[in-house]
mmCIF file with all atom_site columns, C-alpha atoms and ligand atoms in Angstrom:
data_model
loop_
_atom_site.group_PDB
_atom_site.id
_atom_site.type_symbol
_atom_site.label_atom_id
_atom_site.label_alt_id
_atom_site.label_comp_id
_atom_site.label_asym_id
_atom_site.label_entity_id
_atom_site.label_seq_id
_atom_site.pdbx_PDB_ins_code
_atom_site.Cartn_x
_atom_site.Cartn_y
_atom_site.Cartn_z
_atom_site.occupancy
_atom_site.B_iso_or_equiv
_atom_site.pdbx_formal_charge
_atom_site.auth_seq_id
_atom_site.auth_comp_id
_atom_site.auth_asym_id
_atom_site.auth_atom_id
_atom_site.pdbx_PDB_model_num
ATOM   1   C CA  . MET A 1 1   ? 31.071 -43.005 -56.340 1.00 49.00 ? 1   MET A CA  1
ATOM   2   C CA  . SER A 1 2   ? 35.059 -42.534 -55.741 1.00 52.00 ? 2   SER A CA  1
ATOM   3   C CA  . ASP A 1 3   ? 36.903 -42.661 -52.615 1.00 57.00 ? 3   ASP A CA  1
ATOM   4   C CA  . PHE A 1 4   ? 37.908 -39.569 -52.571 1.00 58.00 ? 4   PHE A CA  1
ATOM   5   C CA  . ALA A 1 5   ? 34.214 -37.972 -53.250 1.00 58.00 ? 5   ALA A CA  1
ATOM   6   C CA  . VAL A 1 6   ? 32.649 -36.364 -50.153 1.00 62.00 ? 6   VAL A CA  1
ATOM   7   C CA  . ALA A 1 7   ? 29.391 -36.651 -49.729 1.00 61.00 ? 7   ALA A CA  1
ATOM   8   C CA  . ILE A 1 8   ? 28.613 -32.456 -48.921 1.00 58.00 ? 8   ILE A CA  1
ATOM   9   C CA  . PRO A 1 9   ? 25.113 -31.881 -49.074 1.00 60.00 ? 9   PRO A CA  1
ATOM   10  C CA  . LEU A 1 10  ? 23.983 -29.012 -50.952 1.00 72.00 ? 10  LEU A CA  1
ATOM   11  C CA  . MET A 1 11  ? 22.897 -25.825 -48.642 1.00 82.00 ? 11  MET A CA  1
ATOM   12  C CA  . ARG A 1 12  ? 19.451 -25.210 -50.781 1.00 94.00 ? 12  ARG A CA  1
ATOM   13  C CA  . ARG A 1 13  ? 19.024 -21.631 -49.835 1.00 97.00 ? 13  ARG A CA  1
ATOM   14  C CA  . ALA A 1 14  ? 16.627 -19.174 -51.157 1.00 98.00 ? 14  ALA A CA  1
ATOM   15  C CA  . ILE A 1 15  ? 15.875 -15.426 -51.033 1.00 98.00 ? 15  ILE A CA  1
ATOM   16  C CA  . TYR A 1 16  ? 12.770 -13.295 -49.976 1.00 98.00 ? 16  TYR A CA  1
ATOM   17  C CA  . PRO A 1 17  ? 12.870 -9.906  -51.145 1.00 98.00 ? 17  PRO A CA  1
ATOM   18  C CA  . GLY A 1 18  ? 10.793 -7.149  -50.341 1.00 98.00 ? 18  GLY A CA  1
ATOM   19  C CA  . SER A 1 19  ? 10.526 -3.871  -49.364 1.00 97.00 ? 19  SER A CA  1
ATOM   20  C CA  . PHE A 1 20  ? 8.521  -5.203  -45.573 1.00 98.00 ? 20  PHE A CA  1
ATOM   21  C CA  . ASP A 1 21  ? 7.003  -1.899  -45.455 1.00 97.00 ? 21  ASP A CA  1
ATOM   22  C CA  . PRO A 1 22  ? 6.170  -2.795  -43.041 1.00 98.00 ? 22  PRO A CA  1
ATOM   23  C CA  . VAL A 1 23  ? 6.439  -6.864  -42.924 1.00 98.00 ? 23  VAL A CA  1
ATOM   24  C CA  . THR A 1 24  ? 2.543  -8.159  -42.334 1.00 98.00 ? 24  THR A CA  1
ATOM   25  C CA  . ASN A 1 25  ? 1.330  -11.412 -41.213 1.00 98.00 ? 25  ASN A CA  1
ATOM   26  C CA  . GLY A 1 26  ? 1.177  -12.517 -44.953 1.00 97.00 ? 26  GLY A CA  1
ATOM   27  C CA  . HIS A 1 27  ? 4.587  -12.030 -45.192 1.00 98.00 ? 27  HIS A CA  1
ATOM   28  C CA  . LEU A 1 28  ? 5.334  -14.291 -42.138 1.00 98.00 ? 28  LEU A CA  1
ATOM   29  C CA  . ASP A 1 29  ? 3.428  -16.932 -43.782 1.00 98.00 ? 29  ASP A CA  1
ATOM   30  C CA  . ILE A 1 30  ? 4.973  -17.077 -46.828 1.00 98.00 ? 30  ILE A CA  1
ATOM   31  C CA  . ILE A 1 31  ? 8.162  -17.078 -44.544 1.00 98.00 ? 31  ILE A CA  1
ATOM   32  C CA  . GLU A 1 32  ? 6.842  -20.441 -42.804 1.00 98.00 ? 32  GLU A CA  1
ATOM   33  C CA  . ARG A 1 33  ? 6.298  -22.199 -45.974 1.00 98.00 ? 33  ARG A CA  1
ATOM   34  C CA  . ALA A 1 34  ? 9.670  -21.159 -47.684 1.00 98.00 ? 34  ALA A CA  1
ATOM   35  C CA  . ARG A 1 35  ? 11.611 -22.241 -44.427 1.00 98.00 ? 35  ARG A CA  1
ATOM   36  C CA  . LYS A 1 36  ? 10.081 -25.624 -44.655 1.00 97.00 ? 36  LYS A CA  1
ATOM   37  C CA  . LEU A 1 37  ? 11.187 -26.154 -48.335 1.00 97.00 ? 37  LEU A CA  1
ATOM   38  C CA  . PHE A 1 38  ? 14.903 -24.897 -48.158 1.00 97.00 ? 38  PHE A CA  1
ATOM   39  C CA  . ASP A 1 39  ? 17.341 -25.109 -45.521 1.00 97.00 ? 39  ASP A CA  1
ATOM   40  C CA  . GLU A 1 40  ? 17.930 -21.083 -45.261 1.00 97.00 ? 40  GLU A CA  1
ATOM   41  C CA  . VAL A 1 41  ? 15.758 -18.501 -46.168 1.00 98.00 ? 41  VAL A CA  1
ATOM   42  C CA  . ILE A 1 42  ? 17.376 -14.903 -46.439 1.00 98.00 ? 42  ILE A CA  1
ATOM   43  C CA  . VAL A 1 43  ? 14.736 -12.480 -46.296 1.00 98.00 ? 43  VAL A CA  1
ATOM   44  C CA  . ALA A 1 44  ? 16.355 -9.951  -47.738 1.00 98.00 ? 44  ALA A CA  1
ATOM   45  C CA  . VAL A 1 45  ? 14.961 -5.756  -47.685 1.00 98.00 ? 45  VAL A CA  1
ATOM   46  C CA  . ALA A 1 46  ? 15.726 -4.032  -51.070 1.00 97.00 ? 46  ALA A CA  1
ATOM   47  C CA  . HIS A 1 47  ? 17.132 -0.588  -50.605 1.00 94.00 ? 47  HIS A CA  1
ATOM   48  C CA  . ASN A 1 48  ? 14.831 0.807   -53.245 1.00 81.00 ? 48  ASN A CA  1
ATOM   49  C CA  . ASP A 1 49  ? 15.742 4.550   -54.051 1.00 75.00 ? 49  ASP A CA  1
ATOM   50  C CA  . GLU A 1 50  ? 12.740 5.023   -56.365 1.00 80.00 ? 50  GLU A CA  1
ATOM   51  C CA  . LYS A 1 51  ? 9.872  3.739   -53.414 1.00 82.00 ? 51  LYS A CA  1
ATOM   52  C CA  . GLN A 1 52  ? 9.294  6.564   -50.529 1.00 92.00 ? 52  GLN A CA  1
ATOM   53  C CA  . PRO A 1 53  ? 8.488  4.010   -47.934 1.00 95.00 ? 53  PRO A CA  1
ATOM   54  C CA  . LEU A 1 54  ? 6.465  5.232   -45.163 1.00 96.00 ? 54  LEU A CA  1
ATOM   55  C CA  . LEU A 1 55  ? 9.532  3.131   -42.496 1.00 96.00 ? 55  LEU A CA  1
ATOM   56  C CA  . PRO A 1 56  ? 13.192 3.917   -42.948 1.00 95.00 ? 56  PRO A CA  1
ATOM   57  C CA  . LEU A 1 57  ? 15.338 0.728   -43.692 1.00 96.00 ? 57  LEU A CA  1
ATOM   58  C CA  . LYS A 1 58  ? 16.348 0.650   -40.342 1.00 97.00 ? 58  LYS A CA  1
ATOM   59  C CA  . GLU A 1 59  ? 13.032 0.088   -38.756 1.00 97.00 ? 59  GLU A CA  1
ATOM   60  C CA  . ARG A 1 60  ? 12.141 -2.674  -41.330 1.00 98.00 ? 60  ARG A CA  1
ATOM   61  C CA  . LEU A 1 61  ? 14.921 -4.778  -40.354 1.00 98.00 ? 61  LEU A CA  1
ATOM   62  C CA  . ASP A 1 62  ? 14.241 -4.108  -37.189 1.00 98.00 ? 62  ASP A CA  1
ATOM   63  C CA  . LEU A 1 63  ? 11.003 -5.252  -37.222 1.00 98.00 ? 63  LEU A CA  1
ATOM   64  C CA  . LEU A 1 64  ? 11.686 -8.526  -39.437 1.00 98.00 ? 64  LEU A CA  1
ATOM   65  C CA  . ARG A 1 65  ? 14.180 -9.350  -36.867 1.00 98.00 ? 65  ARG A CA  1
ATOM   66  C CA  . GLU A 1 66  ? 11.819 -9.190  -33.799 1.00 98.00 ? 66  GLU A CA  1
ATOM   67  C CA  . THR A 1 67  ? 9.395  -11.030 -35.576 1.00 97.00 ? 67  THR A CA  1
ATOM   68  C CA  . ALA A 1 68  ? 11.145 -13.501 -38.098 1.00 97.00 ? 68  ALA A CA  1
ATOM   69  C CA  . GLY A 1 69  ? 14.777 -13.236 -36.879 1.00 95.00 ? 69  GLY A CA  1
ATOM   70  C CA  . LYS A 1 70  ? 14.814 -16.038 -34.384 1.00 93.00 ? 70  LYS A CA  1
ATOM   71  C CA  . ILE A 1 71  ? 12.857 -18.672 -36.704 1.00 95.00 ? 71  ILE A CA  1
ATOM   72  C CA  . ASP A 1 72  ? 14.945 -21.724 -37.114 1.00 94.00 ? 72  ASP A CA  1
ATOM   73  C CA  . ASN A 1 73  ? 16.944 -21.116 -40.599 1.00 96.00 ? 73  ASN A CA  1
ATOM   74  C CA  . VAL A 1 74  ? 15.472 -17.973 -41.450 1.00 98.00 ? 74  VAL A CA  1
ATOM   75  C CA  . ARG A 1 75  ? 18.002 -14.920 -41.731 1.00 98.00 ? 75  ARG A CA  1
ATOM   76  C CA  . ILE A 1 76  ? 17.319 -11.441 -42.052 1.00 98.00 ? 76  ILE A CA  1
ATOM   77  C CA  . ALA A 1 77  ? 19.529 -9.357  -44.675 1.00 98.00 ? 77  ALA A CA  1
ATOM   78  C CA  . GLN A 1 78  ? 19.582 -6.292  -46.678 1.00 98.00 ? 78  GLN A CA  1
ATOM   79  C CA  . PHE A 1 79  ? 20.747 -5.617  -50.183 1.00 98.00 ? 79  PHE A CA  1
ATOM   80  C CA  . LYS A 1 80  ? 21.211 -3.031  -52.870 1.00 96.00 ? 80  LYS A CA  1
ATOM   81  C CA  . GLY A 1 81  ? 21.690 -2.852  -56.196 1.00 95.00 ? 81  GLY A CA  1
ATOM   82  C CA  . LEU A 1 82  ? 20.267 -6.334  -58.202 1.00 97.00 ? 82  LEU A CA  1
ATOM   83  C CA  . LEU A 1 83  ? 18.087 -8.970  -56.490 1.00 98.00 ? 83  LEU A CA  1
ATOM   84  C CA  . VAL A 1 84  ? 20.263 -11.759 -58.651 1.00 98.00 ? 84  VAL A CA  1
ATOM   85  C CA  . GLU A 1 85  ? 23.005 -9.888  -57.810 1.00 98.00 ? 85  GLU A CA  1
ATOM   86  C CA  . PHE A 1 86  ? 22.699 -10.754 -54.591 1.00 98.00 ? 86  PHE A CA  1
ATOM   87  C CA  . ALA A 1 87  ? 21.307 -14.048 -55.022 1.00 97.00 ? 87  ALA A CA  1
ATOM   88  C CA  . ARG A 1 88  ? 25.064 -14.851 -56.608 1.00 96.00 ? 88  ARG A CA  1
ATOM   89  C CA  . ALA A 1 89  ? 26.425 -13.616 -53.829 1.00 97.00 ? 89  ALA A CA  1
ATOM   90  C CA  . GLU A 1 90  ? 24.629 -15.371 -51.008 1.00 97.00 ? 90  GLU A CA  1
ATOM   91  C CA  . LYS A 1 91  ? 24.381 -18.875 -53.085 1.00 96.00 ? 91  LYS A CA  1
ATOM   92  C CA  . ALA A 1 92  ? 20.542 -18.863 -53.545 1.00 97.00 ? 92  ALA A CA  1
ATOM   93  C CA  . GLY A 1 93  ? 19.539 -20.524 -56.000 1.00 95.00 ? 93  GLY A CA  1
ATOM   94  C CA  . ALA A 1 94  ? 16.090 -19.007 -55.720 1.00 97.00 ? 94  ALA A CA  1
ATOM   95  C CA  . VAL A 1 95  ? 13.922 -16.330 -55.106 1.00 98.00 ? 95  VAL A CA  1
ATOM   96  C CA  . ILE A 1 96  ? 10.785 -16.800 -53.273 1.00 98.00 ? 96  ILE A CA  1
ATOM   97  C CA  . ARG A 1 97  ? 7.843  -14.786 -53.946 1.00 98.00 ? 97  ARG A CA  1
ATOM   98  C CA  . GLY A 1 98  ? 4.044  -14.559 -52.459 1.00 97.00 ? 98  GLY A CA  1
ATOM   99  C CA  . LEU A 1 99  ? 1.629  -14.475 -54.636 1.00 96.00 ? 99  LEU A CA  1
ATOM   100 C CA  . ARG A 1 100 ? -1.683 -13.470 -53.707 1.00 93.00 ? 100 ARG A CA  1
ATOM   101 C CA  . ALA A 1 101 ? -4.497 -12.755 -56.195 1.00 88.00 ? 101 ALA A CA  1
ATOM   102 C CA  . VAL A 1 102 ? -4.180 -12.742 -60.127 1.00 87.00 ? 102 VAL A CA  1
ATOM   103 C CA  . SER A 1 103 ? -3.991 -9.022  -59.956 1.00 86.00 ? 103 SER A CA  1
ATOM   104 C CA  . ASP A 1 104 ? -0.405 -9.570  -58.769 1.00 91.00 ? 104 ASP A CA  1
ATOM   105 C CA  . PHE A 1 105 ? 0.885  -11.837 -61.694 1.00 93.00 ? 105 PHE A CA  1
ATOM   106 C CA  . GLU A 1 106 ? 1.277  -9.707  -64.429 1.00 94.00 ? 106 GLU A CA  1
ATOM   107 C CA  . PHE A 1 107 ? 4.493  -7.915  -62.302 1.00 95.00 ? 107 PHE A CA  1
ATOM   108 C CA  . GLU A 1 108 ? 5.393  -10.665 -60.724 1.00 97.00 ? 108 GLU A CA  1
ATOM   109 C CA  . PHE A 1 109 ? 5.903  -12.646 -64.044 1.00 97.00 ? 109 PHE A CA  1
ATOM   110 C CA  . GLN A 1 110 ? 7.922  -9.822  -65.325 1.00 97.00 ? 110 GLN A CA  1
ATOM   111 C CA  . MET A 1 111 ? 10.030 -9.692  -62.502 1.00 98.00 ? 111 MET A CA  1
ATOM   112 C CA  . ALA A 1 112 ? 10.304 -13.887 -62.814 1.00 98.00 ? 112 ALA A CA  1
ATOM   113 C CA  . LEU A 1 113 ? 11.351 -13.667 -66.224 1.00 98.00 ? 113 LEU A CA  1
ATOM   114 C CA  . MET A 1 114 ? 13.950 -10.656 -66.011 1.00 98.00 ? 114 MET A CA  1
ATOM   115 C CA  . ASN A 1 115 ? 15.670 -12.244 -63.114 1.00 98.00 ? 115 ASN A CA  1
ATOM   116 C CA  . ARG A 1 116 ? 16.157 -15.328 -65.172 1.00 97.00 ? 116 ARG A CA  1
ATOM   117 C CA  . LYS A 1 117 ? 17.305 -13.282 -67.958 1.00 98.00 ? 117 LYS A CA  1
ATOM   118 C CA  . LEU A 1 118 ? 19.927 -11.872 -65.732 1.00 98.00 ? 118 LEU A CA  1
ATOM   119 C CA  . ASP A 1 119 ? 20.538 -14.647 -64.470 1.00 97.00 ? 119 ASP A CA  1
ATOM   120 C CA  . ALA A 1 120 ? 19.611 -18.068 -65.017 1.00 96.00 ? 120 ALA A CA  1
ATOM   121 C CA  . GLY A 1 121 ? 20.929 -19.954 -62.178 1.00 94.00 ? 121 GLY A CA  1
ATOM   122 C CA  . VAL A 1 122 ? 18.058 -18.390 -60.134 1.00 94.00 ? 122 VAL A CA  1
ATOM   123 C CA  . GLU A 1 123 ? 14.730 -19.610 -60.231 1.00 96.00 ? 123 GLU A CA  1
ATOM   124 C CA  . THR A 1 124 ? 11.826 -17.675 -58.923 1.00 97.00 ? 124 THR A CA  1
ATOM   125 C CA  . ILE A 1 125 ? 9.338  -19.866 -56.822 1.00 97.00 ? 125 ILE A CA  1
ATOM   126 C CA  . PHE A 1 126 ? 5.527  -18.830 -56.108 1.00 97.00 ? 126 PHE A CA  1
ATOM   127 C CA  . LEU A 1 127 ? 4.053  -19.774 -52.937 1.00 97.00 ? 127 LEU A CA  1
ATOM   128 C CA  . MET A 1 128 ? 0.573  -19.001 -52.158 1.00 96.00 ? 128 MET A CA  1
ATOM   129 C CA  . PRO A 1 129 ? -0.184 -17.464 -48.253 1.00 96.00 ? 129 PRO A CA  1
ATOM   130 C CA  . LYS A 1 130 ? -3.384 -18.694 -46.621 1.00 96.00 ? 130 LYS A CA  1
ATOM   131 C CA  . GLU A 1 131 ? -6.595 -17.987 -47.915 1.00 95.00 ? 131 GLU A CA  1
ATOM   132 C CA  . GLU A 1 132 ? -7.372 -15.179 -45.469 1.00 94.00 ? 132 GLU A CA  1
ATOM   133 C CA  . TYR A 1 133 ? -4.311 -13.369 -46.382 1.00 95.00 ? 133 TYR A CA  1
ATOM   134 C CA  . THR A 1 134 ? -4.670 -13.028 -49.943 1.00 93.00 ? 134 THR A CA  1
ATOM   135 C CA  . TYR A 1 135 ? -6.598 -9.221  -49.792 1.00 93.00 ? 135 TYR A CA  1
ATOM   136 C CA  . LEU A 1 136 ? -3.698 -8.323  -46.802 1.00 96.00 ? 136 LEU A CA  1
ATOM   137 C CA  . SER A 1 137 ? -0.695 -5.916  -48.263 1.00 96.00 ? 137 SER A CA  1
ATOM   138 C CA  . SER A 1 138 ? 1.743  -3.460  -46.968 1.00 97.00 ? 138 SER A CA  1
ATOM   139 C CA  . ARG A 1 139 ? -0.212 -0.704  -48.733 1.00 96.00 ? 139 ARG A CA  1
ATOM   140 C CA  . ILE A 1 140 ? -3.613 -1.634  -47.085 1.00 96.00 ? 140 ILE A CA  1
ATOM   141 C CA  . VAL A 1 141 ? -2.110 -1.952  -43.717 1.00 98.00 ? 141 VAL A CA  1
ATOM   142 C CA  . LYS A 1 142 ? -0.579 1.419   -43.938 1.00 97.00 ? 142 LYS A CA  1
ATOM   143 C CA  . GLU A 1 143 ? -3.582 3.209   -45.089 1.00 97.00 ? 143 GLU A CA  1
ATOM   144 C CA  . ILE A 1 144 ? -5.981 1.619   -42.483 1.00 97.00 ? 144 ILE A CA  1
ATOM   145 C CA  . ALA A 1 145 ? -3.465 2.933   -39.845 1.00 97.00 ? 145 ALA A CA  1
ATOM   146 C CA  . ARG A 1 146 ? -3.425 6.258   -41.360 1.00 97.00 ? 146 ARG A CA  1
ATOM   147 C CA  . LEU A 1 147 ? -6.909 6.461   -41.232 1.00 96.00 ? 147 LEU A CA  1
ATOM   148 C CA  . GLY A 1 148 ? -6.907 5.535   -37.366 1.00 94.00 ? 148 GLY A CA  1
ATOM   149 C CA  . GLY A 1 149 ? -8.088 2.018   -38.040 1.00 96.00 ? 149 GLY A CA  1
ATOM   150 C CA  . ASP A 1 150 ? -6.938 -1.197  -36.149 1.00 96.00 ? 150 ASP A CA  1
ATOM   151 C CA  . VAL A 1 151 ? -4.601 -3.353  -37.842 1.00 97.00 ? 151 VAL A CA  1
ATOM   152 C CA  . SER A 1 152 ? -4.294 -5.491  -35.112 1.00 96.00 ? 152 SER A CA  1
ATOM   153 C CA  . GLY A 1 153 ? -5.281 -8.188  -36.653 1.00 96.00 ? 153 GLY A CA  1
ATOM   154 C CA  . PHE A 1 154 ? -2.863 -8.118  -39.796 1.00 97.00 ? 154 PHE A CA  1
ATOM   155 C CA  . VAL A 1 155 ? 0.713  -7.200  -38.589 1.00 98.00 ? 155 VAL A CA  1
ATOM   156 C CA  . PRO A 1 156 ? 2.314  -8.516  -35.660 1.00 98.00 ? 156 PRO A CA  1
ATOM   157 C CA  . ALA A 1 157 ? 2.106  -6.224  -32.521 1.00 98.00 ? 157 ALA A CA  1
ATOM   158 C CA  . ALA A 1 158 ? 5.291  -4.805  -32.849 1.00 98.00 ? 158 ALA A CA  1
ATOM   159 C CA  . VAL A 1 159 ? 4.448  -3.505  -36.601 1.00 98.00 ? 159 VAL A CA  1
ATOM   160 C CA  . ALA A 1 160 ? 0.924  -2.168  -35.018 1.00 98.00 ? 160 ALA A CA  1
ATOM   161 C CA  . HIS A 1 161 ? 2.385  -0.453  -32.015 1.00 97.00 ? 161 HIS A CA  1
ATOM   162 C CA  . THR A 1 162 ? 4.688  0.916   -34.747 1.00 97.00 ? 162 THR A CA  1
ATOM   163 C CA  . LEU A 1 163 ? 2.187  2.241   -36.945 1.00 97.00 ? 163 LEU A CA  1
ATOM   164 C CA  . SER A 1 164 ? 0.008  3.483   -34.502 1.00 96.00 ? 164 SER A CA  1
ATOM   165 C CA  . LYS A 1 165 ? 2.927  5.784   -33.236 1.00 95.00 ? 165 LYS A CA  1
ATOM   166 C CA  . LYS A 1 166 ? 3.884  6.676   -36.442 1.00 94.00 ? 166 LYS A CA  1
ATOM   167 C CA  . PHE A 1 167 ? 0.105  7.687   -36.997 1.00 94.00 ? 167 PHE A CA  1
ATOM   168 C CA  . ALA A 1 168 ? -0.629 9.083   -33.511 1.00 88.00 ? 168 ALA A CA  1
ATOM   169 C CA  . ARG A 1 169 ? 0.245  12.844  -34.320 1.00 63.00 ? 169 ARG A CA  1
ATOM   170 C CA  . SER A 1 170 ? -2.346 13.554  -37.139 1.00 63.00 ? 170 SER A CA  1
ATOM   171 C CA  . HIS A 1 171 ? -5.493 11.579  -35.003 1.00 59.00 ? 171 HIS A CA  1
ATOM   172 C CA  . SER A 1 172 ? -4.682 13.907  -31.978 1.00 55.00 ? 172 SER A CA  1
HETATM 173 O O1  . PNS B 2 .   ? 7.997  -5.698  -51.463 1.00 71.67 ? 1   PNS B O1  1
HETATM 174 P P1  . PNS B 2 .   ? 8.460  -5.107  -52.860 1.00 71.67 ? 1   PNS B P1  1
HETATM 175 O O2  . PNS B 2 .   ? 8.122  -4.111  -53.536 1.00 71.67 ? 1   PNS B O2  1
HETATM 176 O O3  . PNS B 2 .   ? 7.130  -5.960  -54.213 1.00 71.67 ? 1   PNS B O3  1
HETATM 177 O O4  . PNS B 2 .   ? 9.462  -5.992  -53.741 1.00 71.67 ? 1   PNS B O4  1
HETATM 178 C C1  . PNS B 2 .   ? 10.392 -6.088  -54.893 1.00 71.67 ? 1   PNS B C1  1
HETATM 179 C C2  . PNS B 2 .   ? 11.640 -6.315  -54.809 1.00 71.67 ? 1   PNS B C2  1
HETATM 180 C C3  . PNS B 2 .   ? 12.313 -5.590  -54.010 1.00 71.67 ? 1   PNS B C3  1
HETATM 181 C C4  . PNS B 2 .   ? 11.429 -7.774  -54.899 1.00 71.67 ? 1   PNS B C4  1
HETATM 182 C C5  . PNS B 2 .   ? 11.940 -5.876  -56.705 1.00 71.67 ? 1   PNS B C5  1
HETATM 183 O O5  . PNS B 2 .   ? 12.204 -4.802  -56.795 1.00 71.67 ? 1   PNS B O5  1
HETATM 184 C C6  . PNS B 2 .   ? 13.466 -5.711  -56.648 1.00 71.67 ? 1   PNS B C6  1
HETATM 185 O O6  . PNS B 2 .   ? 13.948 -7.084  -56.768 1.00 71.67 ? 1   PNS B O6  1
HETATM 186 N N1  . PNS B 2 .   ? 14.566 -5.243  -56.476 1.00 71.67 ? 1   PNS B N1  1
HETATM 187 C C7  . PNS B 2 .   ? 16.007 -4.843  -56.511 1.00 71.67 ? 1   PNS B C7  1
HETATM 188 C C8  . PNS B 2 .   ? 16.464 -4.538  -58.049 1.00 71.67 ? 1   PNS B C8  1
HETATM 189 C C9  . PNS B 2 .   ? 16.568 -5.567  -59.289 1.00 71.67 ? 1   PNS B C9  1
HETATM 190 O O7  . PNS B 2 .   ? 16.795 -6.699  -58.906 1.00 71.67 ? 1   PNS B O7  1
HETATM 191 N N2  . PNS B 2 .   ? 15.168 -4.812  -59.789 1.00 71.67 ? 1   PNS B N2  1
HETATM 192 C C10 . PNS B 2 .   ? 15.104 -5.937  -61.348 1.00 71.67 ? 1   PNS B C10 1
HETATM 193 C C11 . PNS B 2 .   ? 14.336 -6.879  -60.583 1.00 71.67 ? 1   PNS B C11 1
HETATM 194 S S1  . PNS B 2 .   ? 13.343 -7.260  -62.723 1.00 71.67 ? 1   PNS B S1  1
#
């Protein structure tokens, strides 16, 4: 190494993108795993015009801030447009996605390869959640909450509270 070379360690930064409508214990499990592998994990909520989320973007961000915002080396953010462009702007070399079951694979595979085509510098890394979360999804949690079921075992307390308020009217 030359005398002038300064040993600045490269920051290993990853993006964990998603709709997080709402954040579940499965998402939090993936965040915990990812943050052990990277110096910084940016949990990034997508503005997705094609999806009709139950919770507005601000509420999804607030719930993430409340449940994951204080975890060391985790940052909560939002992004518009292409994920690879956001990753580039944040100087992140990896995208984290949770893989629960074979049924996730086809869509995730397509997305990972497309993102690689769009930017070869962004690598997708799949992490598997704890087995007990493999059947868990935001969609199913919303359905249970909408039908008056108890979701407290699947989501953080703040999310369960938000969902029960959201659906309270339909059960009164
Ligand atoms: O939680 P989700 O809904 O499965 O997350 C999907 C998400 C937000 C990761 C995906 O829709 C996305 O990356 N959207 C940003 C737009 C984009 O880059 N599209 C091309 C990906 S192939």
